[in-house]
């Protein structure tokens, strides 16, 4: 949580987006320890990723993926553009797969969308 907020501070975004991403991806820094110093040094290379996971078999991932997302995730993805991705992960025994997509790429293939209200009283 603190690291997410630190990243948002570095990028100049409000903390309301702290739950809009699950992961930090730095393409040329895979498999190494991610520290705050690395984040600051590689800030221009950072891609923030929101994970969506299913156990469904998807040979053409993300085709057939069903997932929930918040308006906040979509808003943040639009603000970040190329620096934000949804990652669709299929963990099926017949074959696992993943697909990284920007908001623009995702919007181009969405077949249906519905709004659901979540209400606390």
Coordinates of N, CA and C in Angstrom, one line a residue:
X1 N 0.8 -1.2 0.0 CA 0.0 0.0 0.0 C 0.9 1.3 0.0
X2 N 1.9 1.3 0.8 CA 2.8 2.5 0.9 C 3.5 2.6 -0.4
X3 N 4.0 1.5 -1.0 CA 4.7 1.6 -2.2 C 3.8 2.1 -3.4
X4 N 2.6 1.6 -3.4 CA 1.6 2.1 -4.4 C 1.4 3.6 -4.3
X5 N 1.2 4.1 -3.1 CA 1.1 5.5 -2.9 C 2.3 6.3 -3.3
X6 N 3.5 5.7 -3.0 CA 4.7 6.4 -3.4 C 4.8 6.5 -4.9
X7 N 4.5 5.4 -5.6 CA 4.5 5.4 -7.1 C 3.5 6.5 -7.6
X8 N 2.4 6.5 -7.0 CA 1.4 7.6 -7.5 C 1.9 9.0 -7.2
X9 N 2.6 9.2 -6.1 CA 3.2 10.5 -5.8 C 4.2 10.8 -6.8
X10 N 5.1 9.9 -7.2 CA 6.1 10.1 -8.2 C 5.6 10.4 -9.5
X11 N 4.4 9.8 -9.9 CA 3.8 10.0 -11.2 C 2.8 11.2 -11.2
X12 N 2.6 11.7 -10.0 CA 1.7 12.9 -9.9 C 0.2 12.6 -9.9
X13 N -0.2 11.4 -9.4 CA -1.6 11.0 -9.4 C -2.1 10.9 -8.0
X14 N -3.4 11.2 -7.7 CA -4.0 11.1 -6.4 C -4.0 9.6 -5.9
X15 N -4.0 9.5 -4.6 CA -4.0 8.2 -3.9 C -5.2 7.4 -4.2
X16 N -6.3 8.0 -4.7 CA -7.5 7.3 -5.0 C -7.3 6.2 -6.0
X17 N -6.2 6.2 -6.7 CA -5.8 5.2 -7.7 C -5.0 4.0 -7.1
X18 N -4.7 4.0 -5.8 CA -3.8 3.1 -5.2 C -4.3 1.6 -5.4
X19 N -5.6 1.4 -5.6 CA -6.2 0.1 -5.7 C -6.4 -0.2 -7.2
X20 N -6.0 0.6 -8.1 CA -6.3 0.5 -9.5 C -5.2 -0.3 -10.3
X21 N -4.2 -0.8 -9.5 CA -3.2 -1.6 -10.1 C -2.7 -2.6 -9.1
X22 N -2.2 -3.8 -9.6 CA -1.8 -4.8 -8.7 C -0.2 -5.0 -8.8
X23 N 0.4 -4.6 -9.8 CA 1.7 -5.0 -10.1 C 2.5 -3.8 -10.8
X24 N 3.8 -3.8 -10.6 CA 4.7 -2.9 -11.3 C 5.5 -3.8 -12.3
X25 N 5.5 -3.4 -13.6 CA 6.3 -4.1 -14.6 C 7.3 -3.2 -15.2
X26 N 8.5 -3.6 -15.2 CA 9.6 -2.8 -15.8 C 10.2 -3.8 -16.8
X27 N 9.9 -3.7 -18.1 CA 10.3 -4.7 -19.1 C 11.8 -5.2 -19.0
X28 N 12.7 -4.3 -18.8 CA 14.1 -4.7 -18.8 C 14.6 -4.9 -17.4
X29 N 13.7 -5.2 -16.5 CA 14.1 -5.4 -15.1 C 13.4 -6.6 -14.5
X30 N 13.0 -7.6 -15.3 CA 12.3 -8.7 -14.8 C 13.2 -9.7 -14.0
X31 N 12.6 -10.1 -12.9 CA 13.3 -11.1 -12.1 C 14.3 -10.6 -11.1
X32 N 14.4 -9.3 -11.0 CA 15.3 -8.6 -10.0 C 14.5 -8.0 -8.9
X33 N 15.1 -7.7 -7.8 CA 14.4 -7.2 -6.6 C 14.0 -5.7 -6.9
X34 N 12.7 -5.5 -6.7 CA 12.1 -4.2 -7.0 C 12.1 -3.4 -5.7
X35 N 12.9 -2.3 -5.6 CA 13.0 -1.5 -4.4 C 12.5 -0.1 -4.8
X36 N 12.3 0.8 -3.8 CA 11.9 2.1 -4.1 C 12.9 2.9 -4.9
X37 N 14.2 2.6 -4.7 CA 15.3 3.2 -5.4 C 15.2 2.8 -6.9
X38 N 14.9 1.6 -7.1 CA 14.8 1.1 -8.5 C 13.6 1.8 -9.2
X39 N 12.5 1.8 -8.5 CA 11.2 2.5 -9.0 C 11.5 3.9 -9.4
X40 N 12.2 4.6 -8.5 CA 12.5 6.0 -8.8 C 13.5 6.1 -10.0
X41 N 14.5 5.3 -10.1 CA 15.5 5.3 -11.2 C 14.8 4.9 -12.5
X42 N 13.9 4.0 -12.5 CA 13.3 3.5 -13.7 C 11.9 4.0 -13.9
X43 N 11.5 5.1 -13.3 CA 10.1 5.6 -13.4 C 9.6 5.8 -14.8
X44 N 10.5 6.2 -15.7 CA 10.0 6.4 -17.1 C 9.7 5.1 -17.8
X45 N 10.2 3.9 -17.3 CA 10.0 2.6 -17.9 C 8.8 1.8 -17.3
X46 N 8.3 2.3 -16.1 CA 7.3 1.6 -15.4 C 6.0 1.5 -16.1
X47 N 5.5 0.2 -16.1 CA 4.1 0.0 -16.6 C 3.3 -0.6 -15.4
X48 N 2.2 0.1 -15.0 CA 1.4 -0.4 -13.9 C 0.3 -1.4 -14.5
X49 N 0.2 -2.5 -13.8 CA -0.6 -3.6 -14.3 C -1.7 -4.0 -13.4
X50 N -2.9 -4.2 -13.9 CA -4.0 -4.7 -13.2 C -4.3 -6.1 -13.6
X51 N -4.1 -7.1 -12.7 CA -4.3 -8.5 -13.0 C -5.7 -8.9 -13.0
X52 N -6.1 -9.8 -13.9 CA -7.4 -10.4 -14.0 C -7.1 -11.9 -14.2
X53 N -7.6 -12.8 -13.3 CA -7.2 -14.2 -13.4 C -8.4 -15.1 -13.5
X54 N -8.3 -16.1 -14.3 CA -9.4 -17.1 -14.4 C -8.7 -18.5 -14.5
X55 N -9.5 -19.5 -14.2 CA -9.1 -20.9 -14.4 C -9.7 -21.5 -15.6
X56 N -10.4 -20.7 -16.4 CA -11.1 -21.1 -17.6 C -10.0 -21.4 -18.7
X57 N -10.2 -22.4 -19.5 CA -9.3 -22.7 -20.6 C -9.6 -21.7 -21.7
X58 N -8.6 -20.9 -22.1 CA -8.7 -19.8 -23.1 C -7.6 -20.0 -24.1
X59 N -7.8 -20.8 -25.1 CA -6.7 -21.0 -26.1 C -6.4 -19.7 -27.0
X60 N -7.4 -18.7 -27.0 CA -7.2 -17.5 -27.7 C -7.3 -16.3 -26.7
X61 N -6.6 -16.5 -25.5 CA -6.7 -15.4 -24.5 C -6.3 -14.1 -25.1
X62 N -7.1 -13.0 -24.8 CA -8.2 -12.9 -23.9 C -9.6 -13.2 -24.4
X63 N -9.7 -13.7 -25.6 CA -11.0 -14.0 -26.2 C -11.7 -15.0 -25.2
X64 N -12.9 -14.7 -24.8 CA -13.7 -15.5 -23.9 C -13.5 -15.2 -22.4
X65 N -12.7 -14.2 -22.1 CA -12.4 -13.8 -20.7 C -13.6 -13.1 -20.2
X66 N -14.1 -13.4 -19.0 CA -15.1 -12.7 -18.3 C -14.5 -12.1 -17.0
X67 N -14.6 -10.8 -16.8 CA -14.0 -10.2 -15.6 C -14.8 -9.0 -15.1
X68 N -14.5 -8.7 -13.9 CA -15.1 -7.4 -13.3 C -14.0 -6.4 -13.2
X69 N -14.3 -5.2 -13.4 CA -13.4 -4.1 -13.3 C -14.1 -2.8 -12.8
X70 N -13.4 -2.0 -12.1 CA -14.0 -0.8 -11.6 C -13.8 0.4 -12.6
X71 N -14.6 1.4 -12.4 CA -14.5 2.6 -13.3 C -13.2 3.3 -13.0
X72 N -12.7 3.2 -11.7 CA -11.4 3.7 -11.3 C -10.3 3.1 -12.1
X73 N -10.3 1.8 -12.3 CA -9.3 1.1 -13.1 C -9.3 1.6 -14.6
X74 N -10.5 1.7 -15.1 CA -10.6 2.2 -16.5 C -10.1 3.7 -16.6
X75 N -10.5 4.5 -15.6 CA -10.2 5.9 -15.6 C -8.6 6.1 -15.5
X76 N -8.0 5.3 -14.6 CA -6.6 5.4 -14.4 C -5.9 4.9 -15.6
X77 N -6.4 3.8 -16.2 CA -5.7 3.3 -17.5 C -5.8 4.3 -18.6
X78 N -6.9 5.1 -18.7 CA -7.0 6.1 -19.7 C -6.0 7.2 -19.4
X79 N -5.9 7.6 -18.2 CA -4.9 8.7 -17.8 C -3.5 8.3 -18.1
X80 N -3.1 7.0 -17.8 CA -1.8 6.6 -18.0 C -1.4 6.2 -19.4
X81 N -2.4 5.8 -20.2 CA -2.2 5.4 -21.6 C -1.3 4.2 -21.7
X82 N -0.2 4.3 -22.4 CA 0.7 3.2 -22.6 C 1.4 2.7 -21.3
X83 N 1.3 3.4 -20.3 CA 2.0 3.1 -19.0 C 1.1 2.2 -18.1
X84 N -0.1 1.8 -18.6 CA -1.0 0.9 -17.9 C -1.4 -0.2 -18.8
X85 N -1.6 -1.4 -18.1 CA -2.1 -2.6 -18.9 C -3.0 -3.4 -17.9
X86 N -4.0 -4.0 -18.6 CA -4.7 -5.1 -17.9 C -3.9 -6.4 -18.3
X87 N -3.7 -7.3 -17.4 CA -3.1 -8.6 -17.7 C -4.1 -9.7 -17.5
X88 N -4.5 -10.3 -18.5 CA -5.5 -11.4 -18.4 C -4.7 -12.7 -18.4
X89 N -4.9 -13.4 -17.2 CA -4.1 -14.7 -17.0 C -5.1 -15.8 -16.9
X90 N -4.8 -16.9 -17.7 CA -5.6 -18.1 -17.6 C -4.7 -19.2 -17.0
X91 N -5.2 -19.8 -15.9 CA -4.5 -20.8 -15.2 C -5.2 -22.1 -15.3
X92 N -5.2 -22.7 -16.5 CA -5.9 -23.9 -16.8 C -4.9 -25.0 -17.0
X93 N -5.2 -26.2 -16.6 CA -4.3 -27.4 -16.6 C -4.0 -27.7 -18.1
X94 N -4.9 -27.5 -19.0 CA -4.6 -27.8 -20.4 C -3.7 -26.8 -21.1
X95 N -3.5 -25.7 -20.4 CA -2.6 -24.6 -21.0 C -2.8 -23.3 -20.3
X96 N -1.8 -22.8 -19.7 CA -1.9 -21.4 -19.1 C -1.5 -20.4 -20.2
X97 N -2.0 -19.2 -20.0 CA -1.6 -18.1 -20.9 C -1.8 -16.8 -20.3
X98 N -1.3 -15.7 -20.9 CA -1.6 -14.4 -20.4 C -1.6 -13.4 -21.6
X99 N -2.3 -12.3 -21.5 CA -2.3 -11.3 -22.5 C -2.3 -9.9 -21.8
X100 N -1.3 -9.1 -22.2 CA -1.2 -7.7 -21.7 C -1.9 -6.8 -22.7
X101 N -2.8 -5.9 -22.2 CA -3.5 -5.0 -23.1 C -3.7 -3.6 -22.5
X102 N -3.5 -2.6 -23.4 CA -3.8 -1.2 -22.9 C -5.3 -1.1 -22.9
X103 N -5.8 0.0 -22.4 CA -7.2 0.3 -22.4 C -7.7 0.5 -23.8
X104 N -7.0 1.1 -24.7 CA -7.4 1.3 -26.1 C -7.5 -0.1 -26.8
X105 N -6.6 -1.0 -26.5 CA -6.7 -2.3 -27.1 C -7.9 -3.1 -26.6
X106 N -8.1 -3.0 -25.3 CA -9.2 -3.6 -24.7 C -10.6 -3.1 -25.2
X107 N -10.7 -1.8 -25.2 CA -11.9 -1.2 -25.7 C -12.3 -1.6 -27.1
X108 N -11.3 -1.9 -27.9 CA -11.5 -2.3 -29.3 C -12.1 -3.7 -29.4
X109 N -12.0 -4.5 -28.4 CA -12.5 -5.9 -28.5 C -13.6 -6.2 -27.5
X110 N -14.0 -5.3 -26.6 CA -15.1 -5.6 -25.7 C -16.4 -5.8 -26.4
X111 N -17.0 -6.9 -26.1 CA -18.3 -7.3 -26.8 C -19.4 -6.7 -26.0
X112 N -19.5 -6.9 -24.7 CA -20.6 -6.4 -23.9 C -20.0 -5.9 -22.6
X113 N -20.8 -4.9 -22.1 CA -20.4 -4.3 -20.8 C -21.7 -3.9 -20.1
X114 N -21.7 -4.2 -18.8 CA -22.8 -3.8 -18.0 C -22.3 -3.1 -16.7
X115 N -23.1 -2.3 -16.2 CA -22.8 -1.6 -14.9 C -23.5 -2.3 -13.7
X116 N -22.7 -2.5 -12.7 CA -23.3 -3.1 -11.5 C -22.9 -2.2 -10.3
X117 N -23.9 -1.9 -9.5 CA -23.7 -1.0 -8.4 C -23.4 -1.8 -7.1
X118 N -22.4 -1.4 -6.4 CA -22.0 -2.0 -5.1 C -22.3 -1.0 -4.1
X119 N -23.2 -1.3 -3.1 CA -23.7 -0.3 -2.2 C -23.4 -0.7 -0.8
X120 N -22.8 0.2 0.0 CA -22.6 0.0 1.5 C -23.6 0.9 2.2
X121 N -24.3 0.4 3.2 CA -25.2 1.2 4.0 C -24.7 1.3 5.4

